[in-house]
Amino acid sequence: MLLVVTGLLAAAAASLARNPDSKDCDDRVQAWVRAEDLRPAHISHGELRIKVNQENCSHRIDSVSLRLQLDEFSEVKYLRRGAVLPEIRKAENQTRPADFGYWGSKPNDVVYDYSEYDKAMGDSNIWAVKAEERRAWSTETILFENNPDFSRAMVTPFIVAAPAVNYPPSVEVGLRAISGNTAMSGHGLTLDLIRRHAYSQLGYHYIAVVNFTDGRMVDLPAGHTNFVPTSAPLQERRPFSWNTTFTVEDGCRNHDNLPQSGERSATMERCLPEELRSVFVAEVTLDEGNVVQRGQPLKGKVTVHATNGSTTMSEISVSFTMTRIQHWATEQATTGGDDNFSCQSESRTHGVISIDDSHYAFRKEDDNSVWTSSFHYPSCRGPVTPARPYFDFELKVPETTPPDFSSYYSSEETVLGLELSVLYSSDVAVCIDGIDKYAALDDELEKSTDSAKTEEGLWDSYTRVGQPIHTSQWRRTLRLKATVPLVVLGDISARPAEHYLKPGLPSPVILPAQGDVVFPAVHPVTIEEPLANTSARLMRAEGTFDPSNSGIHSGHWHMGGRDQPDPSRHYNQGNYAGLLWKKKLVAEERGILPAQSAGAGVAHGENADGQHRFVMIP
Ligand SMILES: *[C@@H]1O[C@H](CO)[C@@H](O)[C@H](O)[C@H]1NC(C)=O
Ligand SMILES: *[C@@H]1O[C@H](CO)[C@@H](O)[C@H](O)[C@H]1NC(C)=O
Ligand SMILES: *[C@@H]1O[C@H](CO)[C@@H](O)[C@H](O)[C@H]1NC(C)=O
Ligand SMILES: *[C@@H]1O[C@H](CO)[C@@H](O)[C@H](O)[C@H]1NC(C)=O
Ligand SMILES: *[C@@H]1O[C@H](CO)[C@@H](O)[C@H](O)[C@H]1NC(C)=O
Ligand SMILES: *[C@@H]1O[C@H](CO)[C@@H](O)[C@H](O)[C@H]1NC(C)=O
Ligand SMILES: *[C@@H]1O[C@H](CO)[C@@H](O)[C@H](O)[C@H]1NC(C)=O
């Protein structure tokens, strides 16, 4: 676990063992970093802690350096120009096993043969894959030298000085296998098979480089950190208004061409023809404009204009939707001849890596208050009807919303997501479901008194106490989507910062806690991953897209390529240095640690808060 494989670029740095003895110590050395986040034109303070867990190893370390680097990674899988996927045909054997079926399947559904189609996911005549890692910068400094005594844990301070440059924030994305990956079965579970795919990740990670006395060098992961980009103060706020038409989410699943999903959309179209449905247009006004600051409220009004068709509006919800646009992957795919790639290029993100996610770590023992994590996005919902077709809302922009930022491989965007529930008639529901038992129940309910409906509501999980139950409307509901563009600012700073992809800019530098700051120029290095490794991750041919046979019944399905080498896997592993730093500050506040202390066994650099001059390299 401790001897880390540092991805594509560090391999050259590894030196061979000259003396087998110190190898036994590799697993005995541990490294931690606690440190403030990085910011433009800012000095962040931090501390490195080294602990050696075996006495006879504690004198075998010659020196320890600390390295901080920004790595970026992206990978893509796309259909080669002109390639055609095998057709999924009706199976010869239509006798179904006892456990045949899936959510939404019907007793007399056709059995399909997916074997050729599934096998094609590993066919390099059909698919192309590419993965690339870019080391934006790397900075390193010696923090322990001359064979220090590690018979007890040692802590030493350091600083990281950042020039007036905005580097990208590190944003959490969902699991690799889920993000942008369409290896979905009919109801959204992820299997080993991957079709079109786009993924990217970046990370700021600390590595303790340990030199043993026998000349061996070992990299230990010591945690990760984040960068907080800044924005110029907003000059003026102007009301913003936006008109947008609601659509059935056109997610990539409609393009997947699986026979089962084709059947479902054909039934929908037969029972509820698109051209007869009402058209809903949202007119959104934001009093203070669509440029928003994290932590501030966003106030607005949405009015829904509807045409007179076969569907009626019933409820609307408003929420923040954070997306990552995979622009590098999309460009690879499009130039490679895959014209339908673009719907693959978005993935949901979770918010910046931030201590705001970790309130639990700071709760006192007697504090039983509720906490929420940033995974619970604020949203609000309310009824909209033809008689009252508008909804006023106010939402707090979460502190963990990533600021809009375009990095080398991808960009982060936040939009205001609108979801409109519209109802169709019971007749249409019967047509779609092929049965009318619910329609009969609906009729019964419609005829009953208000108090009977309220009583009924007490026996329904989704109805508020004292409210009459709605007829089983959820079965007759379509959820339509629309989005409103937002611009999310970084932390406000009067001091301008350059965007990091502008050529010739300086990069951050790590230093012992004293001395002048001289920023080196950035020299990004980009290396393509060997094709064999990318293929091992993305070109697997085990598993099936057949929703009736997805292995869920047998209880084993996997995340794609999880056991394969992955350059980006270690990016945000280990402790988040900012969280450990805040723990130190809170411990000082509460008298658990002596105030201003840099911890036990300080090696050097008492004046950690001293002045540092910024010196720019010409
Ligand atoms: C490629 O994969 C092999 C294991 O299959 C691994 O040992 C090697 O380090 C990987 N190469 C790179 C450059 O990541
Ligand atoms: C340290 O000592 C233990 C026993 O005390 C021994 O098992 C181990 O191999 C020694 N390690 C080294 C690197 O000498
Ligand atoms: C095909 O036939 C065999 C035996 O007749 C049966 O066990 C199997 O479940 C059938 N169906 C499928 C979908 O494989
Ligand atoms: C650690 O060892 C490497 C290789 O022997 C050497 O290049 C480097 O300067 C050493 N670092 C320190 C801090 O002594
Ligand atoms: C939106 O639509 C309304 C009603 O049709 C219209 O009055 C308004 O000017 C439109 N706003 C924008 C920004 O297009
Ligand atoms: C459209 O409106 C007219 C008059 O308001 C009404 O009679 C008719 O039923 C409506 N059509 C539909 C499809 O709702
Ligand atoms: C792209 O999508 C269109 C429409 O769904 C389809 O006709 C076409 O064959 C697709 N092309 C590729 C390369 O998949």
XYZ file of C-alpha atoms and ligand atoms in Angstrom:
716
model
C 0.000 0.000 0.000
C 2.764 2.458 0.861
C 5.051 1.742 -2.024
C 3.139 3.675 -4.596
C 3.169 3.314 -8.346
C 3.162 6.965 -9.305
C 1.568 6.684 -12.665
C 3.112 7.239 -16.053
C 5.762 9.792 -15.360
C 7.528 8.807 -12.196
C 8.715 5.450 -13.475
C 11.953 7.025 -14.670
C 12.660 8.251 -11.177
C 12.572 4.862 -9.519
C 15.994 3.575 -8.580
C 16.926 -0.031 -8.153
C 17.509 -1.609 -4.819
C 21.173 -1.914 -4.037
C 20.739 -3.347 -0.600
C 17.811 -5.671 -0.011
C 17.772 -4.874 3.719
C 16.157 -1.425 3.699
C 13.338 -2.887 1.592
C 11.925 -4.335 4.797
C 11.517 -0.770 6.010
C 9.354 0.425 3.109
C 6.162 -0.683 4.780
C 7.292 0.813 8.081
C 7.486 4.438 6.993
C 4.346 6.583 6.893
C 3.894 10.135 5.649
C 1.130 12.687 6.218
C 0.639 16.248 5.065
C -1.681 18.815 6.575
C -1.823 22.078 4.671
C -3.966 24.970 3.593
C -5.508 24.968 0.114
C -3.575 26.752 -2.606
C -4.740 30.149 -3.899
C -3.440 32.616 -6.476
C -0.748 35.009 -5.173
C -0.866 33.316 -1.798
C 1.410 31.472 0.571
C -0.129 28.315 2.010
C 1.309 26.786 5.146
C 1.638 23.112 5.786
C 3.403 20.419 7.773
C 4.872 17.068 6.841
C 4.850 14.272 9.387
C 7.018 11.181 9.070
C 6.631 8.197 11.319
C 8.782 5.065 11.281
C 7.046 2.109 12.839
C 10.043 -0.091 13.518
C 12.969 0.906 15.639
C 15.682 -0.697 13.519
C 14.397 1.292 10.530
C 14.448 4.671 12.237
C 18.084 5.425 11.400
C 18.070 4.088 7.868
C 16.589 7.179 6.269
C 19.113 9.574 4.768
C 16.706 12.309 3.718
C 13.067 13.073 2.945
C 11.839 15.483 0.292
C 8.273 16.601 -0.232
C 6.871 16.871 -3.732
C 3.622 18.501 -4.800
C 2.345 18.054 -8.315
C -0.674 18.818 -10.440
C -1.584 15.907 -12.682
C -4.394 15.825 -15.193
C -5.746 12.766 -16.954
C -8.325 11.920 -19.564
C -9.425 8.831 -21.459
C -11.842 8.171 -24.290
C -13.440 5.275 -26.149
C -15.184 6.002 -29.427
C -16.550 4.245 -32.470
C -14.099 4.139 -35.384
C -15.099 5.895 -38.589
C -17.645 3.781 -40.452
C -17.651 1.008 -37.837
C -20.948 -0.789 -37.337
C -21.931 -2.621 -34.172
C -23.412 -6.107 -34.610
C -27.183 -6.188 -34.551
C -28.961 -7.636 -31.540
C -31.215 -10.329 -32.993
C -34.158 -12.268 -31.723
C -32.838 -15.395 -30.015
C -33.578 -18.751 -31.620
C -34.583 -20.184 -28.263
C -37.521 -18.227 -26.894
C -37.935 -20.527 -23.896
C -37.096 -18.352 -20.936
C -35.410 -19.486 -17.714
C -37.331 -19.078 -14.468
C -35.453 -15.928 -13.359
C -35.843 -14.196 -16.722
C -37.030 -10.615 -16.521
C -36.053 -7.148 -15.399
C -37.681 -4.001 -14.108
C -40.377 -3.048 -16.581
C -40.306 -6.330 -18.473
C -43.519 -8.085 -19.436
C -44.345 -11.795 -19.386
C -44.330 -12.209 -23.163
C -41.293 -10.065 -23.982
C -39.097 -11.301 -26.794
C -35.773 -12.953 -25.850
C -32.795 -11.379 -27.635
C -29.330 -12.726 -28.320
C -26.735 -10.160 -27.194
C -23.639 -12.320 -27.537
C -22.170 -10.768 -30.726
C -22.976 -7.252 -29.583
C -21.394 -7.771 -26.150
C -18.289 -9.341 -27.665
C -17.882 -6.340 -29.976
C -17.122 -4.092 -26.962
C -13.601 -5.525 -26.967
C -13.116 -5.340 -30.745
C -10.384 -2.890 -31.720
C -11.640 -2.817 -35.326
C -14.794 -1.184 -34.011
C -13.549 0.917 -31.121
C -10.596 3.218 -30.596
C -9.297 4.093 -27.131
C -6.824 6.707 -25.964
C -5.648 7.905 -22.561
C -3.258 10.647 -21.673
C -1.732 12.139 -18.552
C -0.469 15.693 -18.316
C 1.813 16.777 -15.516
C 1.136 20.501 -15.344
C 3.898 21.091 -12.806
C 5.796 19.417 -10.032
C 7.712 21.068 -7.217
C 9.919 19.453 -4.615
C 12.011 20.472 -1.623
C 14.172 18.683 0.951
C 12.548 18.794 4.398
C 14.654 16.288 6.390
C 18.311 15.571 5.677
C 21.573 14.215 7.144
C 20.233 10.945 8.437
C 17.664 12.350 10.905
C 16.570 10.390 13.948
C 13.066 9.045 13.345
C 12.809 7.101 16.586
C 9.729 9.256 17.192
C 7.323 10.881 14.740
C 8.739 14.091 13.274
C 6.764 17.074 12.017
C 8.277 19.849 9.944
C 6.682 22.935 8.398
C 6.785 23.957 4.746
C 5.116 26.534 2.573
C 3.682 26.472 -0.917
C 3.784 29.809 -2.698
C 1.473 30.229 -5.689
C 1.843 32.967 -8.304
C -1.093 35.091 -9.458
C -2.359 32.290 -11.683
C -5.681 30.460 -11.481
C -5.082 26.727 -11.555
C -8.125 24.437 -11.811
C -10.141 23.410 -8.759
C -10.155 19.700 -8.000
C -13.707 18.489 -8.343
C -15.116 15.184 -7.259
C -16.723 13.125 -9.961
C -18.718 9.989 -9.581
C -17.067 6.621 -9.952
C -15.175 6.208 -13.188
C -17.454 3.465 -14.358
C -20.527 5.623 -14.002
C -19.232 8.908 -15.302
C -19.920 9.358 -18.962
C -19.979 5.627 -19.402
C -22.893 3.957 -21.087
C -22.241 0.474 -19.864
C -25.684 0.636 -18.422
C -28.249 -2.041 -18.379
C -31.856 -1.095 -19.031
C -32.351 0.271 -15.553
C -29.091 2.038 -15.017
C -26.720 -0.415 -13.372
C -23.141 -0.442 -14.496
C -21.560 -3.519 -15.936
C -18.082 -4.379 -17.089
C -18.836 -3.549 -20.684
C -18.106 -0.056 -21.929
C -19.414 1.580 -25.074
C -18.735 5.229 -25.834
C -16.892 6.645 -22.870
C -15.290 9.868 -21.682
C -13.636 10.458 -18.337
C -11.201 12.935 -16.869
C -9.694 13.676 -13.503
C -7.115 15.977 -11.987
C -5.384 16.077 -8.653
C -2.897 18.020 -6.551
C -1.024 15.434 -4.578
C 1.776 15.415 -2.061
C 4.427 12.716 -2.234
C 7.110 12.159 0.388
C 10.272 11.019 -1.367
C 12.257 8.927 1.104
C 15.972 8.284 0.452
C 17.306 5.389 2.477
C 20.918 5.304 3.603
C 21.618 2.463 1.165
C 20.645 4.706 -1.762
C 17.144 3.377 -2.370
C 14.426 5.918 -3.039
C 10.755 5.318 -2.290
C 7.724 7.504 -3.047
C 5.074 7.613 -0.322
C 1.697 9.207 -1.011
C 1.149 11.839 1.688
C -2.276 13.264 0.826
C -3.932 15.584 -1.640
C -4.916 19.221 -1.668
C -6.905 21.668 -3.734
C -6.641 24.984 -5.499
C -9.155 27.794 -4.990
C -9.361 29.970 -8.114
C -10.434 33.595 -7.802
C -12.692 35.858 -9.830
C -12.784 39.612 -10.164
C -15.522 41.352 -8.151
C -18.823 41.671 -9.969
C -19.297 45.170 -11.358
C -23.080 45.291 -11.408
C -26.017 42.976 -11.117
C -28.660 43.046 -13.837
C -31.849 41.012 -13.927
C -31.533 38.039 -16.249
C -34.304 36.412 -18.210
C -34.272 33.225 -20.243
C -36.840 31.285 -22.246
C -36.383 27.565 -22.781
C -38.562 24.690 -23.990
C -38.951 21.593 -21.813
C -37.953 18.298 -23.425
C -38.002 14.645 -22.495
C -34.424 14.162 -21.312
C -32.592 13.206 -24.466
C -29.878 11.416 -22.486
C -27.679 8.988 -24.325
C -29.901 6.122 -23.327
C -32.271 6.949 -26.161
C -29.396 6.512 -28.581
C -28.345 3.141 -27.220
C -30.317 1.152 -29.798
C -30.973 -1.721 -27.418
C -34.117 -3.523 -28.566
C -35.782 -3.253 -25.169
C -35.455 0.528 -25.008
C -36.635 0.738 -28.623
C -39.784 -1.165 -27.718
C -40.491 1.132 -24.803
C -40.159 4.328 -26.813
C -42.279 2.877 -29.636
C -45.057 2.144 -27.123
C -44.824 5.685 -25.724
C -45.055 7.155 -29.192
C -48.056 4.980 -30.095
C -49.997 5.821 -26.920
C -48.906 9.422 -26.436
C -47.813 10.831 -29.790
C -45.218 13.539 -29.447
C -47.036 15.912 -31.814
C -50.228 15.814 -29.723
C -48.485 16.569 -26.421
C -48.554 20.102 -25.074
C -45.421 22.180 -25.536
C -44.131 23.784 -22.309
C -41.884 26.803 -22.330
C -40.264 28.134 -19.158
C -39.743 31.842 -18.835
C -37.214 32.314 -16.043
C -36.234 35.604 -14.462
C -33.413 35.930 -11.955
C -33.688 39.243 -10.092
C -29.962 39.570 -9.461
C -28.734 38.065 -12.702
C -27.287 34.655 -13.566
C -23.752 35.349 -12.361
C -23.725 33.793 -8.920
C -21.447 33.636 -5.936
C -21.067 30.553 -3.794
C -22.847 30.806 -0.470
C -25.203 33.515 -1.751
C -28.919 33.092 -2.406
C -30.293 32.871 -5.933
C -33.792 34.284 -6.261
C -36.065 33.950 -9.226
C -39.377 33.198 -10.793
C -40.317 30.625 -13.387
C -43.484 30.938 -15.441
C -44.584 28.019 -17.609
C -46.371 28.781 -20.881
C -48.199 25.760 -22.291
C -49.928 24.955 -25.555
C -53.271 23.233 -25.509
C -52.232 19.587 -26.020
C -52.749 16.187 -24.411
C -50.559 16.772 -21.332
C -51.001 19.171 -18.389
C -48.437 20.621 -15.994
C -48.603 19.656 -12.327
C -45.357 20.338 -10.474
C -41.991 21.999 -11.017
C -38.657 21.650 -9.277
C -35.567 23.840 -9.461
C -32.074 22.675 -8.525
C -28.405 23.165 -9.293
C -26.898 20.733 -11.742
C -23.132 20.501 -11.931
C -21.671 18.989 -15.045
C -18.250 18.237 -16.410
C -17.903 18.704 -20.149
C -15.287 16.351 -21.604
C -14.008 18.583 -24.383
C -10.733 16.723 -25.043
C -12.470 13.341 -25.357
C -15.145 14.802 -27.622
C -12.528 16.285 -29.901
C -10.638 12.976 -30.098
C -13.840 11.145 -30.989
C -15.050 13.663 -33.535
C -11.739 13.871 -35.355
C -11.621 10.056 -35.192
C -14.923 9.908 -37.097
C -17.485 9.252 -34.360
C -20.235 11.745 -35.156
C -22.579 10.797 -32.349
C -20.153 11.162 -29.469
C -21.247 14.456 -27.992
C -24.036 13.131 -25.799
C -21.343 11.085 -24.057
C -19.308 14.019 -23.035
C -21.037 15.132 -19.867
C -20.839 13.708 -16.420
C -22.301 14.858 -13.167
C -19.868 16.251 -10.638
C -20.253 16.438 -6.900
C -18.679 19.717 -5.911
C -15.166 20.848 -5.126
C -13.117 18.938 -2.626
C -13.729 21.017 0.458
C -13.869 20.859 4.210
C -17.456 22.046 3.893
C -18.148 18.399 3.162
C -16.818 17.349 6.527
C -18.844 19.077 9.226
C -19.096 15.763 10.999
C -15.400 15.874 11.765
C -15.883 18.989 13.883
C -18.999 18.111 15.788
C -18.572 18.013 19.521
C -19.624 14.856 21.252
C -22.764 16.450 22.669
C -23.760 18.003 19.349
C -26.562 16.028 17.817
C -27.568 18.573 15.229
C -28.321 17.444 11.735
C -25.666 17.919 9.106
C -25.919 17.727 5.388
C -23.211 17.057 2.894
C -22.837 18.747 -0.440
C -24.217 15.621 -2.037
C -27.613 16.838 -1.020
C -28.066 19.612 -3.502
C -30.506 22.263 -2.517
C -33.622 22.168 -4.610
C -37.152 23.377 -4.235
C -40.378 22.294 -5.759
C -43.960 23.425 -5.943
C -47.190 23.058 -7.869
C -47.796 24.760 -11.204
C -51.203 24.635 -12.814
C -52.790 26.268 -15.856
C -54.553 28.612 -13.383
C -51.335 29.458 -11.510
C -48.524 28.704 -13.933
C -45.646 30.305 -12.024
C -43.310 29.412 -9.166
C -41.134 31.738 -7.064
C -37.960 30.209 -5.708
C -34.940 31.015 -3.609
C -31.966 28.664 -3.380
C -28.609 29.042 -1.677
C -25.712 28.399 -4.037
C -23.774 25.656 -2.189
C -20.274 26.580 -0.984
C -19.020 23.437 -2.697
C -20.302 24.389 -6.147
C -17.292 24.276 -8.467
C -16.610 27.675 -10.014
C -16.883 27.615 -13.800
C -13.442 26.594 -14.966
C -12.056 25.205 -18.181
C -9.047 22.946 -17.684
C -6.896 21.112 -20.218
C -9.143 18.059 -20.622
C -12.549 19.162 -19.380
C -14.559 22.014 -17.986
C -16.950 22.445 -15.122
C -20.314 24.044 -15.658
C -23.240 24.605 -13.354
C -26.734 25.205 -14.656
C -30.068 25.727 -13.017
C -32.010 22.558 -13.746
C -35.789 22.710 -14.112
C -37.913 19.599 -13.967
C -41.564 19.815 -14.912
C -43.965 17.013 -14.092
C -46.729 16.773 -16.639
C -49.679 14.415 -16.546
C -51.333 12.400 -19.265
C -54.754 10.807 -19.100
C -55.695 7.480 -17.538
C -56.565 6.155 -20.996
C -53.014 6.799 -22.141
C -51.702 5.095 -18.977
C -53.761 2.021 -19.794
C -52.418 2.038 -23.340
C -48.806 2.244 -22.101
C -49.110 -0.283 -19.281
C -51.304 -2.644 -21.256
C -53.548 -3.116 -18.198
C -56.314 -1.069 -16.635
C -56.273 -2.088 -12.993
C -54.844 1.269 -11.894
C -57.399 3.162 -13.941
C -60.181 1.474 -11.977
C -58.493 2.478 -8.707
C -58.177 6.051 -9.937
C -61.873 6.178 -10.738
C -62.756 4.937 -7.246
C -60.574 7.633 -5.685
C -61.956 10.396 -7.869
C -65.448 9.567 -6.650
C -64.568 9.570 -2.949
C -64.930 12.492 -0.522
C -62.121 14.849 0.503
C -61.923 13.346 3.985
C -61.664 9.882 2.502
C -58.814 11.123 0.305
C -57.082 12.624 3.342
C -57.443 9.335 5.182
C -56.028 7.597 2.130
C -53.116 10.050 2.192
C -52.110 8.842 5.661
C -51.462 5.454 4.110
C -49.233 6.796 1.372
C -45.537 7.610 1.923
C -45.486 10.556 -0.438
C -48.500 12.508 0.752
C -48.055 15.100 3.484
C -50.148 14.630 6.637
C -53.534 16.304 6.246
C -53.330 16.483 2.455
C -55.677 14.503 0.246
C -53.973 11.740 -1.697
C -53.539 12.479 -5.361
C -54.890 9.810 -7.572
C -52.070 7.552 -8.582
C -50.696 10.361 -10.640
C -47.119 9.181 -10.505
C -48.087 6.520 -13.040
C -49.325 9.129 -15.460
C -46.381 11.470 -15.130
C -43.708 12.482 -17.591
C -40.728 14.409 -16.273
C -39.533 17.069 -18.669
C -36.275 18.944 -18.315
C -34.892 22.324 -19.165
C -31.820 24.228 -18.061
C -30.888 27.848 -17.478
C -27.226 28.866 -17.824
C -25.418 30.203 -14.763
C -21.946 31.577 -14.239
C -20.456 30.492 -10.901
C -17.660 32.760 -9.699
C -14.600 31.654 -7.738
C -13.602 33.401 -4.526
C -13.798 37.134 -5.116
C -10.431 38.882 -5.246
C -9.570 42.364 -6.423
C -6.192 41.070 -7.595
C -6.408 39.650 -11.130
C -5.093 36.143 -11.826
C -4.165 34.629 -15.203
C -5.688 31.397 -16.492
C -3.159 28.557 -16.165
C -3.267 27.450 -19.802
C -1.892 30.751 -21.043
C 1.667 29.941 -22.172
C 4.737 30.995 -20.239
C 3.168 31.434 -16.813
C 4.905 30.670 -13.514
C 3.982 27.644 -11.376
C 3.667 27.173 -7.602
C 6.754 26.312 -5.600
C 7.181 24.326 -2.395
C 9.822 25.482 0.098
C 10.985 24.885 3.618
C 9.242 27.463 5.784
C 11.799 30.186 5.168
C 13.442 31.942 2.269
C 12.520 34.015 -0.730
C 10.006 32.764 -3.234
C 11.172 32.395 -6.821
C 8.503 30.990 -9.134
C 9.669 28.558 -11.801
C 8.095 28.689 -15.258
C 5.652 25.862 -16.037
C 6.807 23.098 -18.353
C 3.863 20.770 -18.717
C 4.663 17.225 -19.874
C 2.019 15.148 -21.607
C 2.427 11.412 -22.012
C 0.072 9.006 -23.733
C -0.650 5.837 -21.813
C 0.520 2.636 -23.542
C -2.369 1.325 -25.618
C -2.248 -2.081 -23.938
C -3.007 -0.481 -20.580
C -5.824 1.724 -21.874
C -7.316 -1.277 -23.658
C -7.149 -3.416 -20.537
C -9.383 -0.848 -18.844
C -11.782 0.105 -21.611
C -11.929 -2.800 -24.074
C -13.231 -5.574 -21.905
C -15.660 -8.089 -23.320
C -17.049 -9.769 -20.224
C -20.609 -9.066 -19.136
C -23.714 -8.280 -21.130
C -25.971 -5.392 -21.987
C -28.972 -7.713 -21.930
C -31.173 -6.269 -19.186
C -32.836 -9.628 -18.669
C -29.501 -11.276 -17.993
C -27.383 -8.629 -16.352
C -26.107 -10.797 -13.543
C -28.085 -8.810 -10.993
C -30.061 -11.886 -10.100
C -26.902 -13.831 -9.474
C -25.592 -10.913 -7.430
C -22.279 -10.272 -9.172
C -21.717 -7.292 -11.344
C -18.638 -5.104 -11.366
C -17.418 -1.627 -11.980
C -15.618 -1.517 -15.306
C -11.879 -2.021 -15.158
C -11.547 -1.442 -11.457
C -8.718 -3.930 -11.081
C -6.805 -2.549 -14.082
C -3.884 -0.114 -13.857
C -5.207 3.448 -13.851
C -2.890 6.470 -13.840
C -5.473 8.710 -12.184
C -6.464 6.338 -9.417
C -4.075 7.784 -6.849
C -4.840 11.457 -7.597
C -7.121 12.080 -4.686
C -6.275 9.103 -2.540
C -5.256 9.429 1.056
C -6.030 12.311 3.354
C -7.245 15.660 2.155
C -4.487 17.908 3.552
C -6.922 20.805 4.078
C -9.081 18.732 6.395
C -6.101 17.688 8.549
C -4.950 21.330 8.660
C -8.348 22.472 9.888
C -8.262 19.736 12.523
C -5.028 21.232 13.804
C -6.577 24.719 13.982
C -9.689 23.431 15.730
C -7.535 21.399 18.145
C -5.623 24.597 19.007
C -8.874 26.507 19.469
C -10.150 23.871 21.851
C -6.859 23.653 23.766
C -6.143 20.114 22.641
C -2.934 21.323 20.978
C -0.905 24.269 22.333
C -1.691 27.339 20.214
C 0.715 28.215 17.353
C 2.553 24.946 17.811
C 3.731 23.157 14.738
C 3.379 19.855 16.553
C 5.760 17.552 18.360
C 9.361 17.162 17.253
C 9.615 20.235 15.045
C 12.676 19.816 12.906
C 13.302 23.378 11.864
C 11.685 26.618 10.762
C 10.165 28.096 13.892
C 9.023 31.284 12.227
C 6.469 29.680 9.972
C 4.405 32.846 9.709
C 7.327 35.043 8.704
C 7.272 37.268 5.662
C 8.074 35.832 2.259
C 8.849 37.996 -0.682
C 7.413 37.069 -4.066
C 10.050 37.118 -6.789
C 8.952 36.466 -10.357
C 11.275 34.697 -12.741
C 11.494 36.868 -15.870
C 0.827 -0.850 -17.708
O 0.245 -1.943 -17.026
C 1.152 -2.755 -16.309
C 0.400 -3.890 -15.655
O -0.461 -4.501 -16.546
C 1.870 -1.948 -15.259
O 2.813 -2.753 -14.597
C 2.554 -0.781 -15.921
O 3.129 0.044 -14.941
C 1.559 0.029 -16.733
N 2.277 1.069 -17.433
C 2.029 2.335 -17.240
C 2.891 3.278 -18.011
O 1.149 2.729 -16.491
C 14.242 -5.370 12.451
O 14.137 -6.241 13.537
C 13.170 -7.283 13.401
C 13.191 -8.117 14.649
O 13.466 -7.340 15.747
C 13.504 -8.132 12.187
O 12.481 -9.125 12.023
C 13.602 -7.281 10.955
O 13.970 -8.028 9.846
C 14.585 -6.140 11.182
N 14.537 -5.280 10.015
C 15.634 -4.768 9.477
C 15.426 -3.907 8.274
O 16.717 -4.974 9.900
C -33.138 -22.144 -23.852
O -33.383 -23.548 -23.750
C -32.916 -24.207 -22.596
C -33.367 -25.638 -22.606
O -34.385 -25.866 -23.488
C -33.339 -23.512 -21.319
O -32.761 -24.124 -20.199
C -32.964 -22.057 -21.380
O -33.337 -21.389 -20.187
C -33.636 -21.436 -22.584
N -33.650 -19.986 -22.639
C -32.630 -19.112 -22.671
C -32.990 -17.684 -22.763
O -31.452 -19.442 -22.634
C 17.855 10.968 -3.104
O 18.458 10.048 -3.947
C 18.515 10.409 -5.328
C 19.084 9.241 -6.080
O 20.143 8.648 -5.385
C 19.310 11.680 -5.482
O 19.310 12.088 -6.833
C 18.673 12.766 -4.646
O 19.441 13.936 -4.699
C 18.555 12.321 -3.196
N 17.814 13.306 -2.456
C 18.265 13.828 -1.332
C 17.337 14.791 -0.688
O 19.317 13.508 -0.838
C -39.652 35.124 -23.227
O -40.968 34.934 -23.661
C -41.871 35.961 -23.250
C -43.274 35.550 -23.607
O -43.342 34.949 -24.865
C -41.437 37.269 -23.893
O -42.297 38.308 -23.486
C -40.013 37.588 -23.435
O -39.545 38.730 -24.084
C -39.090 36.425 -23.752
N -37.799 36.680 -23.123
C -36.635 36.437 -23.724
C -35.401 36.712 -22.945
O -36.569 36.019 -24.869
C -58.065 22.978 -26.299
O -58.842 24.067 -25.815
C -60.219 23.988 -26.127
C -60.901 25.266 -25.650
O -60.302 25.794 -24.510
C -60.828 22.738 -25.517
O -62.192 22.667 -25.823
C -60.084 21.535 -26.036
O -60.555 20.370 -25.434
C -58.607 21.661 -25.810
N -57.907 20.568 -26.443
C -57.147 19.723 -25.772
C -56.467 18.659 -26.589
O -56.960 19.802 -24.555
C -25.557 8.584 -35.352
O -26.916 8.701 -34.994
C -27.826 8.648 -36.085
C -29.209 8.917 -35.558
O -29.472 8.189 -34.418
C -27.698 7.291 -36.785
O -28.555 7.236 -37.883
C -26.266 7.096 -37.224
O -26.102 5.807 -37.765
C -25.312 7.259 -36.054
N -23.936 7.191 -36.499
C -23.012 6.479 -35.843
C -21.630 6.541 -36.401
O -23.284 5.814 -34.870
